[in-house]
Short mmCIF file of C-alpha atoms and ligand atoms in Angstrom, two decimals:
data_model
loop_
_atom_site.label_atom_id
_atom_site.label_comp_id
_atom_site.label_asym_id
_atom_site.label_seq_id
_atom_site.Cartn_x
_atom_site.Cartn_y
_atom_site.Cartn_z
CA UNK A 249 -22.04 -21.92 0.18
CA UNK A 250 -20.40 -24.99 -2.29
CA UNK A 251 -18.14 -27.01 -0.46
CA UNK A 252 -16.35 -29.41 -2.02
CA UNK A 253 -14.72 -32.11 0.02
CA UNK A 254 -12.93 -33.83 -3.17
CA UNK A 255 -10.92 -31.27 -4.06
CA UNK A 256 -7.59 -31.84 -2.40
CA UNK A 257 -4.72 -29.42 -1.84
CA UNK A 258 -2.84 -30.25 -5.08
CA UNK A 259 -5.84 -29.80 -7.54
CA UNK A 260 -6.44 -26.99 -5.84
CA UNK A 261 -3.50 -25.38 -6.03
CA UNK A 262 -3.82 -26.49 -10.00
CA UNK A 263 -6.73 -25.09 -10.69
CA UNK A 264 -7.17 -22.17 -8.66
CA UNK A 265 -3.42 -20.86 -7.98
CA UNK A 266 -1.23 -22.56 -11.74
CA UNK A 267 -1.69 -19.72 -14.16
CA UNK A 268 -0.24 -18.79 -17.36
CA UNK A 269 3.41 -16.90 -16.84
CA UNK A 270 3.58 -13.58 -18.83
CA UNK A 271 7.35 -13.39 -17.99
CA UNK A 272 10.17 -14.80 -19.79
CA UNK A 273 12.60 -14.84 -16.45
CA UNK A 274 10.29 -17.33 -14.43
CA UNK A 275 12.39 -21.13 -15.01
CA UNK A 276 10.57 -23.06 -13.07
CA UNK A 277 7.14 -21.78 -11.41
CA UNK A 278 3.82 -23.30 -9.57
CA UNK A 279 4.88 -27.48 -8.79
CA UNK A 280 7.97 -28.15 -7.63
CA UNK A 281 10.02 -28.06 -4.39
CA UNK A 282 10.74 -24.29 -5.15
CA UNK A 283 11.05 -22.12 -8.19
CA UNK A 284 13.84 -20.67 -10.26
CA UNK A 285 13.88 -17.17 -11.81
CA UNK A 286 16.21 -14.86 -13.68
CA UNK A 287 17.46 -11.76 -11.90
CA UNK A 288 18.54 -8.99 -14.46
CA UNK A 289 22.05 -8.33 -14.80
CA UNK A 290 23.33 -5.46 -12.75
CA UNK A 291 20.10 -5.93 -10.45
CA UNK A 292 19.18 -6.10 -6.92
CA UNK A 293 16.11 -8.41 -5.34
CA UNK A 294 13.75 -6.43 -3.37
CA UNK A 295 11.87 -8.83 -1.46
CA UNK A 296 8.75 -7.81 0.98
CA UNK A 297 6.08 -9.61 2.35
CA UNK A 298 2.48 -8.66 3.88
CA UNK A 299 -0.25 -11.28 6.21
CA UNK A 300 -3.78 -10.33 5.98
CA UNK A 301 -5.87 -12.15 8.64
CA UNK A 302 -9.61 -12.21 9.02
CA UNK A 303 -10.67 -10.28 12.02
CA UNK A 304 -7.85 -8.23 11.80
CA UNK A 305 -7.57 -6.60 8.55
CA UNK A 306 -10.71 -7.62 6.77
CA UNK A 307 -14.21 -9.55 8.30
CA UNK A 308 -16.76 -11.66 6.75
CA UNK A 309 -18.35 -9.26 5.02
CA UNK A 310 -15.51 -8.27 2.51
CA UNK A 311 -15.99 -9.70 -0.69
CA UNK A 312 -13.30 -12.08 -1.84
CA UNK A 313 -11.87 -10.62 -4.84
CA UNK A 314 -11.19 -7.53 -2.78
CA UNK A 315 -9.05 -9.86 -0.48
CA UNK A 316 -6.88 -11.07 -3.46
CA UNK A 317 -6.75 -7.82 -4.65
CA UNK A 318 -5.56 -6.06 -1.84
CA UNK A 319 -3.09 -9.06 -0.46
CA UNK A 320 -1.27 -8.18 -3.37
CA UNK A 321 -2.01 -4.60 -3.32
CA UNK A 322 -0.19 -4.12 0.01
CA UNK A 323 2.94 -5.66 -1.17
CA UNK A 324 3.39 -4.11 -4.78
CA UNK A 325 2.86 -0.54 -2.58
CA UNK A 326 5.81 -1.88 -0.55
CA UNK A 327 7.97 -2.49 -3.62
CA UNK A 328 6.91 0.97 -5.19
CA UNK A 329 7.78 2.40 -2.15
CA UNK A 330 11.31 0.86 -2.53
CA UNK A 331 11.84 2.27 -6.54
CA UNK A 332 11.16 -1.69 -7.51
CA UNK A 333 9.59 -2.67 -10.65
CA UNK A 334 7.49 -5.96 -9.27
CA UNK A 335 8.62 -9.46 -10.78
CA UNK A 336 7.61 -12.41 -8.78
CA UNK A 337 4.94 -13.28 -6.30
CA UNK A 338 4.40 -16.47 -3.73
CA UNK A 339 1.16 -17.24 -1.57
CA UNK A 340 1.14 -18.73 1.70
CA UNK A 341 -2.44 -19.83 1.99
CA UNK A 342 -4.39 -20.85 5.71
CA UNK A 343 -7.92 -22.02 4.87
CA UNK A 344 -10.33 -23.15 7.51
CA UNK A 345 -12.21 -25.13 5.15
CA UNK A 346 -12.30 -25.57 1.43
CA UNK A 347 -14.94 -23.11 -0.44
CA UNK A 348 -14.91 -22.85 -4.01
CA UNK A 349 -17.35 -20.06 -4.51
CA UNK A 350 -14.64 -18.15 -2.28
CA UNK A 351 -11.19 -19.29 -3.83
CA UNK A 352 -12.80 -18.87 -7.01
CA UNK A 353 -13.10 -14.70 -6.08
CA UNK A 354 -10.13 -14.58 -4.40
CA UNK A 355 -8.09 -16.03 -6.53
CA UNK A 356 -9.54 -13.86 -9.40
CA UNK A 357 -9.16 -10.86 -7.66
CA UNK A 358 -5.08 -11.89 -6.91
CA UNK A 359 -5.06 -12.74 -10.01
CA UNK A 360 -6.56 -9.57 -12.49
CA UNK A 361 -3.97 -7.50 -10.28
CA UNK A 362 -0.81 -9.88 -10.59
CA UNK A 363 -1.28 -9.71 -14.60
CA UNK A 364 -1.94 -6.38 -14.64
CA UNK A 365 1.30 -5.56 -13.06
CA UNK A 366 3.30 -8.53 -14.81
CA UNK A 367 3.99 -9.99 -11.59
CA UNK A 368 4.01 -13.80 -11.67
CA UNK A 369 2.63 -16.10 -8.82
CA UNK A 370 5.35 -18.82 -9.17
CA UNK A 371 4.78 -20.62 -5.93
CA UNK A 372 3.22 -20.78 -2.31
CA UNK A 373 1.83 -23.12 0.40
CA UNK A 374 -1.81 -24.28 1.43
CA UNK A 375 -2.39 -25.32 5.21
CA UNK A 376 -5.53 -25.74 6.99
CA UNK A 377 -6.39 -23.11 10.13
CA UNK A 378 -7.66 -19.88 10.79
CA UNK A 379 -8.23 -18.07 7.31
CA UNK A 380 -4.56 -15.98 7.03
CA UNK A 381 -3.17 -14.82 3.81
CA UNK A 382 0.51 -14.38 3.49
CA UNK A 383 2.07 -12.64 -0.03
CA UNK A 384 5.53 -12.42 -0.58
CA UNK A 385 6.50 -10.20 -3.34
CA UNK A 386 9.73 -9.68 -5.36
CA UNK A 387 10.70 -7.27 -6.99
CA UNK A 388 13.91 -5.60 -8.98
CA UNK A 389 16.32 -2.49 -9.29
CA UNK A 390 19.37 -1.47 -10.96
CA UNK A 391 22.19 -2.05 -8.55
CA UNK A 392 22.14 0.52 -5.85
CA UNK A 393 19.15 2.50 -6.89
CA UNK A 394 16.50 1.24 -3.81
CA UNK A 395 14.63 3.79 -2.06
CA UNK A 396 15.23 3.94 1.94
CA UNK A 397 12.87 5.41 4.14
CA UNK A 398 15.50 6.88 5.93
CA UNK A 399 17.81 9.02 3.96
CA UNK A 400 15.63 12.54 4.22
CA UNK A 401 17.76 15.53 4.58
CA UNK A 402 16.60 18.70 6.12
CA UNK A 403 15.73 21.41 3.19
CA UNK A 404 14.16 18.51 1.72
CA UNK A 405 10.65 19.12 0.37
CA UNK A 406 8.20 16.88 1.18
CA UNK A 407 5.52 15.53 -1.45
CA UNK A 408 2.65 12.64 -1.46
CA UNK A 409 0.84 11.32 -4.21
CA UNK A 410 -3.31 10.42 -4.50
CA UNK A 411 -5.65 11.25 -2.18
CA UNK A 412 -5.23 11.01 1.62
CA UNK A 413 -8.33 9.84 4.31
CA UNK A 414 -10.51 7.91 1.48
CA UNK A 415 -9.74 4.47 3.01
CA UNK A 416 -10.14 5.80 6.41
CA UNK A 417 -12.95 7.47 5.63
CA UNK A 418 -14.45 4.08 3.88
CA UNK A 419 -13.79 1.93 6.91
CA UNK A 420 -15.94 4.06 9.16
CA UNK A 421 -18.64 4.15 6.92
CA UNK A 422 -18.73 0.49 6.76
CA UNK A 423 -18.98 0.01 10.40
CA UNK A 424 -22.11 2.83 10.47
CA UNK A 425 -19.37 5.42 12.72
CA UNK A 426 -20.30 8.04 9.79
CA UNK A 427 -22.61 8.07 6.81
CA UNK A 428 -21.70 9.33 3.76
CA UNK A 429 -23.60 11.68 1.82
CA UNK A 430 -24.01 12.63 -1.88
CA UNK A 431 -23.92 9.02 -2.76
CA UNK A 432 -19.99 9.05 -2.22
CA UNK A 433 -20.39 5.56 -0.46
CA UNK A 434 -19.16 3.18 -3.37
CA UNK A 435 -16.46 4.98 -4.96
CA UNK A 436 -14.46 5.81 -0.69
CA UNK A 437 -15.27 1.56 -0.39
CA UNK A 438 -12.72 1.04 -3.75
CA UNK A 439 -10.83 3.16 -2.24
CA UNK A 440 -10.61 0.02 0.87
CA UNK A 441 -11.07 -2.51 -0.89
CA UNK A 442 -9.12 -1.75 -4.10
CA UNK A 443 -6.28 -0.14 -3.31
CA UNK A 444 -3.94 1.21 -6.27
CA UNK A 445 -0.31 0.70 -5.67
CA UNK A 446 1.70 3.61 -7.13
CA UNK A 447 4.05 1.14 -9.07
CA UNK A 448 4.74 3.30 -12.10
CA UNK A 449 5.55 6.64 -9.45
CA UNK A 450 8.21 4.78 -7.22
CA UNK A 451 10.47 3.67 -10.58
CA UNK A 452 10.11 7.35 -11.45
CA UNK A 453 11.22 8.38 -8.18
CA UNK A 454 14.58 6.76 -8.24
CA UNK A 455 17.52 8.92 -8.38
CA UNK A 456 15.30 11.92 -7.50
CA UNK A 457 13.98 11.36 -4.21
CA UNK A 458 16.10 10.96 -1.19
CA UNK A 459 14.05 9.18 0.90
CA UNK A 460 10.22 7.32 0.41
CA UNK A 461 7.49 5.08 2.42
CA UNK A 462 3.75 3.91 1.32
CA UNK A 463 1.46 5.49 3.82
CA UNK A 464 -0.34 2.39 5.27
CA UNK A 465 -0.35 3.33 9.02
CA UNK A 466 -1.51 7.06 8.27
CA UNK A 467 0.74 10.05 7.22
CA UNK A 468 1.83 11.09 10.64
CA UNK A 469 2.92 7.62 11.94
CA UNK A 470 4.55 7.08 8.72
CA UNK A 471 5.90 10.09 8.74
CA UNK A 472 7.77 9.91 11.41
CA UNK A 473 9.39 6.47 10.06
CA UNK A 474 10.76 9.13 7.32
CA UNK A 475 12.72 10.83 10.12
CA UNK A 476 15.89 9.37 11.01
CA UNK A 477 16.14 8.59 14.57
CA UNK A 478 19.26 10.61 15.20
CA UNK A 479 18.89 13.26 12.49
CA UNK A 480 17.28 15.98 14.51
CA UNK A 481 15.15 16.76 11.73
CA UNK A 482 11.53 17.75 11.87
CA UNK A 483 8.26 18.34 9.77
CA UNK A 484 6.37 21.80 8.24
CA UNK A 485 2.95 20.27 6.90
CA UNK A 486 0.62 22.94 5.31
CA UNK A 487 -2.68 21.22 5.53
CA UNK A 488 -3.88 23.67 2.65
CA UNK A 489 -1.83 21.56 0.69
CA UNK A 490 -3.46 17.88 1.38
CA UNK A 491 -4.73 16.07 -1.71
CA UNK A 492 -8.20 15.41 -0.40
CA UNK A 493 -10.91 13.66 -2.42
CA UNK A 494 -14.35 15.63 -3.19
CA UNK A 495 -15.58 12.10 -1.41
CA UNK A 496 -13.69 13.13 1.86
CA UNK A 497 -14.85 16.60 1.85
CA UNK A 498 -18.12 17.07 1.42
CA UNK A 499 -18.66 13.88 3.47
CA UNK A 500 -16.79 15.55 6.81
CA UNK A 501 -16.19 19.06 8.35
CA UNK A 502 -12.23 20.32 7.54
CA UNK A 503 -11.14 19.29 11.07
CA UNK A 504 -12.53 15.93 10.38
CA UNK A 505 -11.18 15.75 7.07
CA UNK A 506 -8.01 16.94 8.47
CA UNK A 507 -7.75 14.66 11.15
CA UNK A 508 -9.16 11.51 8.79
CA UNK A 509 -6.34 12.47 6.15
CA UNK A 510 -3.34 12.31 8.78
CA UNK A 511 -4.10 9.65 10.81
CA UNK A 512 -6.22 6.99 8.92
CA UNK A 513 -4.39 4.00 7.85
CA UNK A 514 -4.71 1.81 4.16
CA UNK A 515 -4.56 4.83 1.77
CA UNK A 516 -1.39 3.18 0.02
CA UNK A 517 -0.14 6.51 -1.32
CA UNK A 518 3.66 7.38 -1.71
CA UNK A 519 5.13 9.69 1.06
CA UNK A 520 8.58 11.09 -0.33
CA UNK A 521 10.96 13.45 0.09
CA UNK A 522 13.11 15.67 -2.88
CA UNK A 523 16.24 17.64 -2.63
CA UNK A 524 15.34 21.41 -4.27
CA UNK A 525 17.78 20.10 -7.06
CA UNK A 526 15.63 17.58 -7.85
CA UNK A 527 12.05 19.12 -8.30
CA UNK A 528 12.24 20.50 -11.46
CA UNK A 529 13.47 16.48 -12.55
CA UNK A 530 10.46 15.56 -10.34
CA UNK A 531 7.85 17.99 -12.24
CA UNK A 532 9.34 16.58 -15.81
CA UNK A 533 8.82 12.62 -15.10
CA UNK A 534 5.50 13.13 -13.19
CA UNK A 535 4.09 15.29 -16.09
CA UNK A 536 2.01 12.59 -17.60
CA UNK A 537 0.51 11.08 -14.58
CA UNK A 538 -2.89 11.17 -13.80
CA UNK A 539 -2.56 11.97 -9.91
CA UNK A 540 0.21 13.75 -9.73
CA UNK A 541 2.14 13.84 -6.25
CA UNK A 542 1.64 17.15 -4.74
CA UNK A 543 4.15 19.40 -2.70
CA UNK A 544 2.89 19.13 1.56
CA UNK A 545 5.70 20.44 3.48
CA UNK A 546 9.04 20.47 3.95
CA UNK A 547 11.85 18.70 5.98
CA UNK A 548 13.62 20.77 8.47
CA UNK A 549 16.56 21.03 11.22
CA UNK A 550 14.62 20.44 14.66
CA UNK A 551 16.32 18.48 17.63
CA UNK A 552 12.78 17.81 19.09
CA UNK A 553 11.85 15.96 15.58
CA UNK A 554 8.64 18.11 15.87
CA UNK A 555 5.49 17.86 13.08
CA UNK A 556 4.39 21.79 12.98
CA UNK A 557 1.10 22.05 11.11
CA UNK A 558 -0.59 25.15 9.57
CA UNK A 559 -3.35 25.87 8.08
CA UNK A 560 -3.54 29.22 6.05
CA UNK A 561 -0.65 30.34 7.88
CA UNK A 562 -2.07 29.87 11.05
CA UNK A 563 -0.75 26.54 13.41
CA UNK A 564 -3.27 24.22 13.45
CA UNK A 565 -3.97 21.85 16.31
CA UNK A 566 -5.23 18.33 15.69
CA UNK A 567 -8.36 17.45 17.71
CA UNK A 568 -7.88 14.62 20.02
CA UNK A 569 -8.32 11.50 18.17
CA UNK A 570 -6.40 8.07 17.90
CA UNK A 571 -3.38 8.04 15.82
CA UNK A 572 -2.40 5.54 13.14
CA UNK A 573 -3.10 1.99 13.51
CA UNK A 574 -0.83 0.27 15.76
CA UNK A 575 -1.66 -3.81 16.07
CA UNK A 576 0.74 -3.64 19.31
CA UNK A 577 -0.28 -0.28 20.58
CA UNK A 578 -2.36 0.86 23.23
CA UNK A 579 -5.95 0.58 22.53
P1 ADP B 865 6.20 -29.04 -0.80
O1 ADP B 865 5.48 -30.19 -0.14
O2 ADP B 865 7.37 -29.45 -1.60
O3 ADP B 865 6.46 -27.91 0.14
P2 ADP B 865 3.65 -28.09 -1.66
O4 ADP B 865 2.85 -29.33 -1.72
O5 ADP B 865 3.50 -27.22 -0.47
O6 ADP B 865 5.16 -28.49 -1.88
O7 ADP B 865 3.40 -27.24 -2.96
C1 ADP B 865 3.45 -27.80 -4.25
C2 ADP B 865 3.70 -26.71 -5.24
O8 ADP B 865 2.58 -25.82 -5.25
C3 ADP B 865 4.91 -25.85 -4.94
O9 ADP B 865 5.48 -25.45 -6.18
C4 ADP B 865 4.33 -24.65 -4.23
O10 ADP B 865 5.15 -23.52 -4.42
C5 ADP B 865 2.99 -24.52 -4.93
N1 ADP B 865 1.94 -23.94 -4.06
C6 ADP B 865 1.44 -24.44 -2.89
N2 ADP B 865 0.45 -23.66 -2.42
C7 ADP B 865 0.31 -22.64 -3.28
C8 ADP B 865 -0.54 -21.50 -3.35
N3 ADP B 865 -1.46 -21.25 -2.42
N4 ADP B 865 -0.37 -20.66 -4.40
C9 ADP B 865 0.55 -20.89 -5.34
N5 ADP B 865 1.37 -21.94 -5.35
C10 ADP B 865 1.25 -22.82 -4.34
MG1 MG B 866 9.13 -29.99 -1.29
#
């Protein structure tokens, strides 16, 4: 690969990382000590942030525009998760050596998704070590409006967008667990590599859902984040209801598919939850999406904060596999 010793951190920060800014709030971007930018009237920051390290959550083998696309990815799921439109972006940047045929990827794949989304990179930080990615992302709402992930009420119902298990399903196929058949292999690896974050969904979702998270760890584990603590609320899930791709289907048995969809990590959908009031609202602003966020269960009163599954009316018991991805958990 091209290495090229004479380009320093500041030109390459210049040439890889100073782009163009789309927005008219951004005072002072890329270059000095910090930057300035214009918060809307009557509008709260939502700030989140997201490390991808190689090893960890991507390996030498996954191209580099997939890397910038998903570091930012991640984080504008976060923000949609939170009812935030995205504003402002910064990079913290760990490089074991410098490679241009690699920042040149990455930083094109960062970038095609930051314009897309009108979500200026206006600063960062470049270091030399073990190749980490940090992104923080900002973001904005109207004051008071931010999604929690814990305000679900029992009688809730409980709805998720996309497709669940794709990522999952991807990940395995990669490391030759599984092989896909009927030539499904390219369009589960997007799924990985290129995540979509439902940014358009979680502005819609404001004032109508109670409660909403981006299902990164799996839908169980994140699930369960949806359930306050001391609520005493539990979970009915029909699994007829799971959005599952053709991909996932006719690649794996049900139980596998099952299993895949509720417990795989990286699928980057949103997990909500909607008063009955509001599902008629919900039906009305979701009308013209593509994927539109399908009804999976509901929220109910249970002091054991139990997830009951069923599956044509009959429980359904998961097979014994590992749960969502933990980086602390037991192995
Ligand atoms: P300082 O020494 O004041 O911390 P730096 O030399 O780290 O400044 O950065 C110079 C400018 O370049 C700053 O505006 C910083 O935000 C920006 N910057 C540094 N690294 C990156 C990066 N990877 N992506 C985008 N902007 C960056
Ligand atoms: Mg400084």
């Amino acid at each position: 690969m091209k290495q090229t010793p004479k380009l320093d951190e500041f030109n390459l920060i210049e040439h890889y990382f100073k782009a163009k800014s789309y927005r008219g709030d951004v005072i002072v971007g890329v270059g000095d000590d910090g930057a300035v930018t214009e918060v809307p009237a009557d509008h709260q920051l939502v700030t989140v942030t997201d490390t991808m390290v190689e090893g960890v959550h991507f390996d030498k083998t996954t191209p580099p525009r997939a890397i910038g696309h998903k570091l930012v990815a991640v984080n504008l799921s976060d923000l949609a998760a939170m009812g935030a439109a995205p504003s402002w972006g910064s990079l913290a940047l760990t490089l074991p050596t410098i490679d241009e045929d690699w920042l040149h990827d990455f930083s094109g794949g960062l970038k095609e998704i930051s314009n897309y989304y009108e979500c200026d990179l206006i600063g960062g930080d470049t270091t030399r070590g073990p190749l980490t990615l940090t992104y923080t992302a900002q973001g904005v709402v109207p004051n008071g409006t931010a999604i929690r992930r814990d305000q679900a009420k029992a009688g809730d119902w409980l709805y998720v967008s996309g497709s669940l298990g794709d990522a999952g399903l991807a990940l395995r196929l990669l490391q030759g667990e599984l092989s896909a058949t009927h030539g499904h292999l390219q369009s589960l690896v997007n799924r990985l590599h290129y995540p979509t974050p439902r940014v358009a969904l979680g502005q819609l979702l404001r004032g109508v859902a109670n409660s909403c998270i981006d299902v990164s760890d799996g839908l169980l584990a994140d699930l369960n984040h949806l359930l306050p603590k001391k609520g005493q609320m539990g979970v009915q899930l029909e699994l007829d209801k799971l959005p599952l791709s053709l991909a996932l289907t006719e690649t794996l048995d049900l139980d596998e598919a099952f299993a895949l969809a509720l417990t795989a990590g990286d699928d980057y959908e949103l997990l909500f939850t909607v008063p009955e009031q509001n599902r008629g609202r919900l039906e009305t602003i979701t009308s013209h999406l593509k994927d539109k966020p399908v009804c999976i269960g509901r929220i109910v009163k249970d002091e054991q904060r139990q997830v009951k599954m069923t599956y044509q009316g009959e429980h359904w018991q998961m097979p014994d596999i590992k749960l969502g991805y933990n980086h602390f958990g037991a192995p």
